[in-house]
Short mmCIF file of C-alpha atoms in Angstrom, two decimals:
data_model
loop_
_atom_site.label_atom_id
_atom_site.label_comp_id
_atom_site.label_asym_id
_atom_site.label_seq_id
_atom_site.Cartn_x
_atom_site.Cartn_y
_atom_site.Cartn_z
CA UNK U 42 10.36 20.15 25.00
CA UNK U 43 10.98 24.07 25.29
CA UNK U 44 13.94 23.93 23.09
CA UNK U 45 12.32 21.97 20.40
CA UNK U 46 9.57 24.65 20.09
CA UNK U 47 12.16 27.54 20.29
CA UNK U 48 12.98 29.79 17.43
CA UNK U 49 16.37 31.40 17.36
CA UNK U 50 17.67 34.14 14.98
CA UNK U 51 21.33 34.36 14.59
CA UNK U 52 22.74 37.28 12.80
CA UNK U 53 26.04 36.63 11.03
CA UNK U 54 27.79 39.79 9.35
CA UNK U 55 30.10 38.18 6.71
CA UNK U 56 29.75 36.48 3.55
CA UNK U 57 30.45 32.94 3.17
CA UNK U 58 33.58 33.98 0.81
CA UNK U 59 35.06 35.82 3.80
CA UNK U 60 34.19 33.13 6.35
CA UNK U 61 36.52 30.10 6.86
CA UNK U 62 34.75 26.64 5.92
CA UNK U 63 34.95 25.55 9.42
CA UNK U 64 33.18 28.53 10.69
CA UNK U 65 30.42 27.81 8.15
CA UNK U 66 30.27 24.34 9.58
CA UNK U 67 30.24 25.73 13.14
CA UNK U 68 27.26 28.05 12.21
CA UNK U 69 25.29 24.92 10.91
CA UNK U 70 26.10 23.14 14.17
CA UNK U 71 24.91 26.04 16.28
CA UNK U 72 21.58 26.60 14.27
CA UNK U 73 20.96 22.68 14.50
CA UNK U 74 21.06 22.08 10.80
CA UNK U 75 20.93 18.16 11.20
CA UNK U 76 23.34 17.46 8.28
CA UNK U 77 26.21 19.23 9.89
CA UNK U 78 26.12 16.79 12.71
CA UNK U 79 26.66 13.64 10.48
CA UNK U 80 29.92 11.84 9.79
CA UNK U 81 29.59 12.61 6.03
CA UNK U 82 29.43 16.36 6.78
CA UNK U 83 32.63 16.18 8.90
CA UNK U 84 34.47 14.14 6.16
CA UNK U 85 33.30 16.56 3.57
CA UNK U 86 34.62 19.61 5.81
CA UNK U 87 37.85 18.02 6.20
CA UNK U 88 38.15 17.33 2.27
CA UNK U 89 37.27 21.13 1.79
CA UNK U 90 39.85 22.28 4.05
CA UNK U 91 42.53 19.99 2.72
CA UNK U 92 41.60 21.34 -0.72
CA UNK U 93 41.97 24.81 0.12
CA UNK U 94 45.20 23.96 2.01
CA UNK U 95 46.62 22.20 -0.87
CA UNK U 96 45.82 24.84 -3.52
CA UNK U 97 46.89 27.58 -1.21
CA UNK U 98 50.22 26.15 -1.00
CA UNK U 99 50.87 25.62 -4.43
CA UNK U 100 52.71 28.77 -6.16
CA UNK U 101 51.21 28.11 -9.60
CA UNK U 102 47.74 28.16 -8.91
CA UNK U 103 46.06 31.42 -9.73
CA UNK U 104 43.75 33.33 -7.37
CA UNK U 105 40.90 32.69 -9.84
CA UNK U 106 41.25 29.06 -9.27
CA UNK U 107 41.37 29.27 -5.55
CA UNK U 108 38.39 31.58 -5.53
CA UNK U 109 36.38 29.42 -7.87
CA UNK U 110 37.18 26.48 -5.45
CA UNK U 111 35.89 28.54 -2.32
CA UNK U 112 32.86 29.52 -4.28
CA UNK U 113 32.20 25.92 -5.04
CA UNK U 114 32.59 24.87 -1.38
CA UNK U 115 30.58 27.83 -0.10
CA UNK U 116 27.75 26.94 -2.33
CA UNK U 117 27.45 23.37 -1.35
CA UNK U 118 27.56 24.46 2.23
CA UNK U 119 24.62 26.96 1.40
CA UNK U 120 22.80 24.25 -0.40
CA UNK U 121 22.80 22.36 2.89
CA UNK U 122 21.40 25.19 4.88
CA UNK U 123 18.54 26.09 2.47
CA UNK U 124 15.55 27.14 4.28
CA UNK U 125 17.48 27.49 7.58
CA UNK U 126 19.52 30.56 7.02
CA UNK U 127 18.21 33.74 5.65
CA UNK U 128 20.85 35.80 3.38
CA UNK U 129 20.16 39.48 3.46
CA UNK U 130 22.04 42.19 1.46
CA UNK U 131 21.98 46.04 2.42
CA UNK U 132 19.68 46.59 -0.61
CA UNK U 133 16.93 44.19 0.32
CA UNK U 134 13.73 45.89 1.54
CA UNK U 135 10.99 44.36 3.68
CA UNK U 136 6.93 44.61 2.93
CA UNK U 137 6.79 48.03 4.65
CA UNK U 138 9.36 49.48 2.02
CA UNK U 139 12.18 50.02 4.74
CA UNK U 140 15.47 48.11 4.39
CA UNK U 141 15.93 44.80 6.14
CA UNK U 142 19.36 45.40 7.09
CA UNK U 143 20.27 48.99 8.57
CA UNK U 144 24.12 49.44 8.34
CA UNK U 145 25.76 52.39 10.15
CA UNK U 146 27.42 54.98 8.03
CA UNK U 147 30.96 54.09 6.85
CA UNK U 148 33.84 55.51 9.03
CA UNK U 149 37.42 55.84 8.19
CA UNK U 150 39.64 55.21 11.24
CA UNK U 151 43.32 56.05 10.96
CA UNK U 152 45.49 54.42 13.29
CA UNK U 153 49.38 54.63 14.05
CA UNK U 154 50.66 51.02 14.78
CA UNK U 155 54.11 49.62 15.94
CA UNK U 156 54.42 46.44 13.96
CA UNK U 157 56.52 43.49 15.38
CA UNK U 158 59.56 42.43 13.76
CA UNK U 159 57.65 39.46 11.87
CA UNK U 160 54.98 41.90 10.82
CA UNK U 161 57.86 44.25 9.39
CA UNK U 162 59.17 41.39 7.46
CA UNK U 163 55.67 40.57 6.04
CA UNK U 164 54.98 44.18 5.11
CA UNK U 165 58.57 44.40 3.55
CA UNK U 166 57.55 41.27 1.45
CA UNK U 167 54.16 42.69 0.40
CA UNK U 168 55.27 46.23 -0.19
CA UNK U 169 58.45 45.39 -1.96
CA UNK U 170 60.62 47.62 -0.12
CA UNK U 171 63.69 47.78 1.45
CA UNK U 172 63.04 50.46 4.10
CA UNK U 173 64.52 49.72 7.54
CA UNK U 174 62.16 51.35 9.59
CA UNK U 175 58.52 51.29 8.56
CA UNK U 176 57.17 52.87 11.67
CA UNK U 177 59.09 56.10 11.39
CA UNK U 178 57.82 59.25 9.58
CA UNK U 179 59.86 58.70 6.45
CA UNK U 180 58.62 54.87 6.57
CA UNK U 181 55.16 55.61 5.21
CA UNK U 182 54.17 53.15 2.95
CA UNK U 183 51.18 51.56 1.45
CA UNK U 184 50.75 47.76 1.91
CA UNK U 185 48.32 46.13 -0.29
CA UNK U 186 47.02 42.52 -0.49
CA UNK U 187 44.27 40.90 -2.68
CA UNK U 188 43.69 38.31 0.08
CA UNK U 189 41.43 38.89 2.77
CA UNK U 190 44.18 38.71 5.52
CA UNK U 191 47.83 39.67 5.13
CA UNK U 192 49.44 36.28 5.24
CA UNK U 193 51.79 35.42 8.02
#
């Protein structure tokens, strides 16, 4: 009885496009959105994962197409969570005129890392370089990737 009357506030700090589809479904389970416990939801989650995996594996698929599919998936998940999840942005203000979300000042942290052999190969591919030693003082390079994670 106590659990049925309880109210829980769960703070998530990422957007749905940065969060894996499976994580969004897990959040739906955690806050007890009934739809996420159905067989239909499970099948749709599996279909969504397969769609993303299939498109990610094809070399000719443009990032715009993959992004559009991710937006479509996150939108239908968001629609299932309507009224259960409050989405806030840093610019939203409350009744008192103060920001609803208080974010700390942005900090830049510079770290020196010693990449593994596998990471070195990934960096070489992404940086399009032939340098032998990426960790030495002459091995400074900028590795950029448009994806959320460096693929490995």
